[in-house]
CSV table of C-alpha atoms in Angstrom, one decimal:
chain,number,residue,atom,x,y,z
A,3,UNK,CA,-13.8,-98.5,-149.9
A,4,UNK,CA,-14.3,-102.6,-151.1
A,5,UNK,CA,-15.7,-102.0,-154.6
A,6,UNK,CA,-15.6,-98.0,-155.7
A,7,UNK,CA,-11.8,-97.3,-154.1
A,8,UNK,CA,-11.5,-95.2,-157.3
A,9,UNK,CA,-14.6,-93.0,-157.0
A,10,UNK,CA,-14.3,-92.5,-153.5
A,11,UNK,CA,-10.6,-91.0,-154.2
A,12,UNK,CA,-12.0,-88.5,-157.1
A,13,UNK,CA,-14.6,-86.8,-154.5
A,14,UNK,CA,-13.6,-84.4,-151.9
A,15,UNK,CA,-14.7,-85.2,-148.4
A,16,UNK,CA,-16.6,-82.3,-148.3
A,17,UNK,CA,-18.6,-83.4,-151.5
A,18,UNK,CA,-19.0,-87.0,-150.1
A,19,UNK,CA,-20.9,-85.6,-146.7
A,20,UNK,CA,-23.8,-84.2,-148.6
A,21,UNK,CA,-24.9,-88.3,-149.2
A,22,UNK,CA,-24.0,-89.4,-145.5
A,23,UNK,CA,-26.6,-89.9,-143.0
A,24,UNK,CA,-25.7,-90.5,-139.6
A,25,UNK,CA,-22.4,-91.0,-141.2
A,26,UNK,CA,-22.9,-93.6,-144.0
A,27,UNK,CA,-22.7,-93.2,-147.4
A,28,UNK,CA,-26.3,-93.7,-149.1
A,29,UNK,CA,-25.7,-92.7,-152.7
A,30,UNK,CA,-22.9,-91.0,-155.0
A,31,UNK,CA,-22.6,-87.4,-155.0
A,32,UNK,CA,-22.0,-86.2,-159.0
A,33,UNK,CA,-20.5,-83.2,-159.9
A,34,UNK,CA,-21.4,-81.6,-163.5
A,35,UNK,CA,-18.6,-79.0,-162.3
A,36,UNK,CA,-14.6,-80.3,-163.0
A,37,UNK,CA,-13.3,-76.8,-161.0
A,38,UNK,CA,-11.0,-76.5,-158.5
A,39,UNK,CA,-11.1,-74.1,-155.4
A,40,UNK,CA,-8.2,-72.7,-153.2
A,41,UNK,CA,-7.2,-76.3,-151.7
A,42,UNK,CA,-7.4,-78.2,-155.1
A,43,UNK,CA,-11.4,-80.1,-154.3
A,44,UNK,CA,-13.4,-79.9,-157.4
A,45,UNK,CA,-16.5,-77.6,-156.9
A,46,UNK,CA,-20.0,-79.1,-158.0
A,47,UNK,CA,-21.9,-77.1,-160.1
A,48,UNK,CA,-25.4,-76.8,-158.8
A,49,UNK,CA,-26.9,-75.9,-162.4
A,50,UNK,CA,-27.6,-79.4,-163.9
A,51,UNK,CA,-30.8,-78.1,-165.7
A,52,UNK,CA,-31.6,-74.2,-165.7
A,53,UNK,CA,-33.4,-71.9,-167.6
A,54,UNK,CA,-31.9,-71.2,-171.2
A,55,UNK,CA,-32.7,-67.5,-173.3
A,56,UNK,CA,-31.8,-66.7,-176.3
A,57,UNK,CA,-29.7,-63.8,-175.7
A,58,UNK,CA,-29.5,-63.1,-179.6
A,59,UNK,CA,-33.5,-62.8,-179.1
A,60,UNK,CA,-33.1,-60.5,-175.8
A,61,UNK,CA,-31.2,-58.3,-177.1
A,62,UNK,CA,-33.3,-57.9,-180.4
A,63,UNK,CA,-35.9,-56.8,-177.8
A,64,UNK,CA,-34.2,-53.9,-176.4
A,65,UNK,CA,-32.8,-55.9,-173.3
A,66,UNK,CA,-29.8,-55.0,-172.5
A,67,UNK,CA,-28.9,-57.9,-169.9
A,68,UNK,CA,-30.3,-60.8,-168.2
A,69,UNK,CA,-33.3,-60.3,-165.9
A,70,UNK,CA,-32.2,-61.2,-161.7
A,71,UNK,CA,-35.8,-60.6,-160.4
A,72,UNK,CA,-39.1,-62.0,-161.3
A,73,UNK,CA,-39.9,-58.6,-162.7
A,74,UNK,CA,-37.1,-58.7,-165.0
A,75,UNK,CA,-38.2,-61.9,-166.2
A,76,UNK,CA,-41.3,-61.2,-167.2
A,77,UNK,CA,-41.0,-57.6,-168.6
A,78,UNK,CA,-38.0,-59.6,-170.7
A,79,UNK,CA,-41.1,-62.1,-171.9
A,80,UNK,CA,-42.9,-59.2,-172.9
A,81,UNK,CA,-40.1,-57.7,-174.9
A,82,UNK,CA,-39.6,-60.7,-176.9
A,83,UNK,CA,-43.3,-61.1,-177.5
A,84,UNK,CA,-43.7,-57.5,-179.3
A,85,UNK,CA,-41.2,-58.4,-181.8
A,86,UNK,CA,-42.3,-57.9,-185.2
A,87,UNK,CA,-42.2,-60.9,-187.3
A,88,UNK,CA,-43.9,-63.8,-188.5
A,89,UNK,CA,-45.9,-63.8,-185.4
A,90,UNK,CA,-48.1,-67.1,-187.4
A,91,UNK,CA,-44.2,-68.7,-186.2
A,92,UNK,CA,-44.3,-67.6,-182.7
A,93,UNK,CA,-46.4,-69.2,-179.8
A,94,UNK,CA,-45.4,-68.0,-176.9
A,95,UNK,CA,-41.8,-66.7,-176.1
A,96,UNK,CA,-41.9,-69.3,-172.8
A,97,UNK,CA,-42.0,-73.2,-173.5
A,98,UNK,CA,-41.7,-75.7,-171.1
A,99,UNK,CA,-42.8,-79.5,-170.3
A,100,UNK,CA,-46.0,-80.5,-168.2
A,101,UNK,CA,-44.5,-80.6,-164.9
A,102,UNK,CA,-44.1,-77.0,-164.7
A,103,UNK,CA,-41.0,-77.3,-164.0
A,104,UNK,CA,-38.3,-74.2,-164.5
A,105,UNK,CA,-35.9,-74.3,-162.4
A,106,UNK,CA,-34.4,-71.2,-160.9
A,107,UNK,CA,-37.8,-69.8,-161.1
A,108,UNK,CA,-39.4,-71.6,-158.8
A,109,UNK,CA,-36.8,-70.7,-156.1
A,110,UNK,CA,-38.1,-67.3,-155.8
A,111,UNK,CA,-41.2,-68.3,-154.8
A,112,UNK,CA,-39.3,-70.9,-152.2
A,113,UNK,CA,-40.6,-73.8,-154.1
A,114,UNK,CA,-37.6,-75.3,-155.8
A,115,UNK,CA,-37.5,-78.7,-153.9
A,116,UNK,CA,-40.5,-80.9,-153.5
A,117,UNK,CA,-40.3,-81.0,-149.8
A,118,UNK,CA,-40.4,-77.8,-147.8
A,119,UNK,CA,-39.3,-78.2,-144.4
A,120,UNK,CA,-41.7,-76.5,-141.9
A,121,UNK,CA,-39.1,-75.7,-138.9
A,122,UNK,CA,-40.8,-78.0,-136.2
A,123,UNK,CA,-39.1,-81.0,-137.5
A,124,UNK,CA,-42.1,-81.9,-140.5
A,125,UNK,CA,-42.4,-81.4,-144.4
A,126,UNK,CA,-45.1,-80.3,-146.2
A,127,UNK,CA,-44.9,-81.2,-150.2
A,128,UNK,CA,-44.6,-78.2,-152.0
A,129,UNK,CA,-47.9,-78.3,-153.6
A,130,UNK,CA,-49.4,-77.3,-150.3
A,131,UNK,CA,-47.7,-74.3,-149.8
A,132,UNK,CA,-48.5,-70.4,-150.1
A,133,UNK,CA,-45.7,-70.4,-151.7
A,134,UNK,CA,-46.6,-72.6,-154.4
A,135,UNK,CA,-49.9,-70.9,-154.9
A,136,UNK,CA,-48.2,-68.0,-155.9
A,137,UNK,CA,-45.5,-69.7,-158.1
A,138,UNK,CA,-49.1,-71.2,-160.3
A,139,UNK,CA,-50.9,-67.5,-159.9
A,140,UNK,CA,-47.5,-66.5,-161.7
A,141,UNK,CA,-47.6,-69.1,-164.4
A,142,UNK,CA,-51.3,-68.2,-164.9
A,143,UNK,CA,-50.3,-64.6,-165.0
A,144,UNK,CA,-48.0,-65.3,-168.1
A,145,UNK,CA,-50.1,-67.4,-169.6
A,146,UNK,CA,-52.9,-64.9,-169.6
A,147,UNK,CA,-50.6,-62.2,-171.4
A,148,UNK,CA,-50.1,-65.3,-174.2
A,149,UNK,CA,-46.1,-65.2,-172.6
A,150,UNK,CA,-46.0,-69.5,-172.3
A,151,UNK,CA,-46.9,-72.2,-174.2
A,152,UNK,CA,-50.6,-72.6,-173.9
A,153,UNK,CA,-49.5,-76.2,-175.1
A,154,UNK,CA,-47.6,-77.1,-172.5
A,155,UNK,CA,-50.3,-79.5,-170.8
A,156,UNK,CA,-49.3,-81.7,-173.5
A,157,UNK,CA,-45.0,-80.6,-173.9
A,158,UNK,CA,-42.6,-83.4,-173.9
A,159,UNK,CA,-38.8,-82.9,-173.6
A,160,UNK,CA,-38.7,-82.8,-177.9
A,161,UNK,CA,-41.6,-81.0,-178.1
A,162,UNK,CA,-39.9,-78.1,-175.4
A,163,UNK,CA,-36.8,-78.3,-177.7
A,164,UNK,CA,-38.4,-78.7,-181.2
A,165,UNK,CA,-39.8,-75.4,-180.5
A,166,UNK,CA,-37.0,-73.3,-178.7
A,167,UNK,CA,-34.9,-74.3,-181.8
A,168,UNK,CA,-37.3,-73.3,-184.4
A,169,UNK,CA,-38.0,-70.1,-182.9
A,170,UNK,CA,-41.5,-70.7,-182.1
A,171,UNK,CA,-40.3,-69.7,-178.0
A,172,UNK,CA,-37.3,-68.2,-176.5
A,173,UNK,CA,-36.7,-69.4,-173.2
A,174,UNK,CA,-36.4,-73.3,-171.9
A,175,UNK,CA,-35.6,-75.1,-169.3
A,176,UNK,CA,-32.1,-77.6,-171.0
A,177,UNK,CA,-30.2,-79.9,-168.4
A,178,UNK,CA,-26.4,-79.3,-169.8
A,179,UNK,CA,-26.5,-83.1,-171.4
A,180,UNK,CA,-28.6,-81.7,-173.9
A,181,UNK,CA,-26.6,-79.0,-175.0
A,182,UNK,CA,-25.3,-80.7,-178.0
A,183,UNK,CA,-28.9,-81.4,-179.6
A,184,UNK,CA,-29.8,-78.2,-179.1
A,185,UNK,CA,-27.0,-76.7,-180.5
A,186,UNK,CA,-26.7,-78.5,-183.3
A,187,UNK,CA,-30.3,-77.7,-184.6
A,188,UNK,CA,-29.9,-73.9,-184.0
A,189,UNK,CA,-27.1,-74.0,-186.2
A,190,UNK,CA,-29.1,-75.3,-188.9
A,191,UNK,CA,-31.9,-73.1,-187.8
A,192,UNK,CA,-30.6,-69.7,-186.6
A,193,UNK,CA,-27.2,-69.5,-187.6
A,194,UNK,CA,-25.0,-66.7,-185.5
A,195,UNK,CA,-27.5,-67.8,-182.6
A,196,UNK,CA,-26.5,-66.7,-178.8
A,197,UNK,CA,-27.9,-68.7,-175.6
A,198,UNK,CA,-26.9,-68.3,-172.3
A,199,UNK,CA,-28.1,-69.8,-169.2
A,200,UNK,CA,-30.1,-67.6,-166.7
A,201,UNK,CA,-29.1,-67.7,-163.2
A,202,UNK,CA,-31.8,-68.2,-160.5
A,203,UNK,CA,-34.3,-65.2,-160.5
A,204,UNK,CA,-35.0,-63.1,-157.2
A,205,UNK,CA,-38.3,-62.6,-156.1
A,206,UNK,CA,-40.3,-60.2,-154.4
A,207,UNK,CA,-39.9,-60.8,-150.9
A,208,UNK,CA,-36.1,-61.3,-151.7
A,209,UNK,CA,-36.2,-65.5,-152.3
A,210,UNK,CA,-34.0,-67.3,-154.5
A,211,UNK,CA,-32.7,-70.9,-155.0
A,212,UNK,CA,-32.3,-73.3,-156.9
A,213,UNK,CA,-32.6,-77.2,-156.4
A,214,UNK,CA,-29.3,-79.5,-157.8
A,215,UNK,CA,-30.3,-82.2,-159.7
């Protein structure tokens, strides 16, 4: 109230409620979208970072729509890998960081958050859960098929972006604030390219989720 009246006024009461604990505000909520709801309040866009897909390559591979499930995603990667061309330029259709973060895919295994509510008042780190084991087994299956970048243990952000923009990979996680960098590079390397964020996928048991931030 004293030091940030303009900040406080810029966000709705519902948005501020996300940062309250026992009635006290402990942080400033950010919103990546300024879309308004029917009451004129902003609607925060949860997808600050998501899986980015070269949809032009997807279409060349014969995939007509963005995948909605884990199985459809895997089949899309297989189709991308099977494309003819200079295979020496391609490492794997999917690349990511050494942290193994795949936003929107982790949620299909129920491990989109670092800490999991056990339902009894306790929390478990996601690496201790059966869901995370299944997530890692899925990544291993992609690796074994040559669908996941074999260099991911040493990948940093610049490595991932270079592979995506040079045509070595076609799917990667990207934060919205890196869009200009990626688009500028693709303008040079792949004129006429098309890219699109992929919505969170649904797993075999119906799980689907995304952790904001």
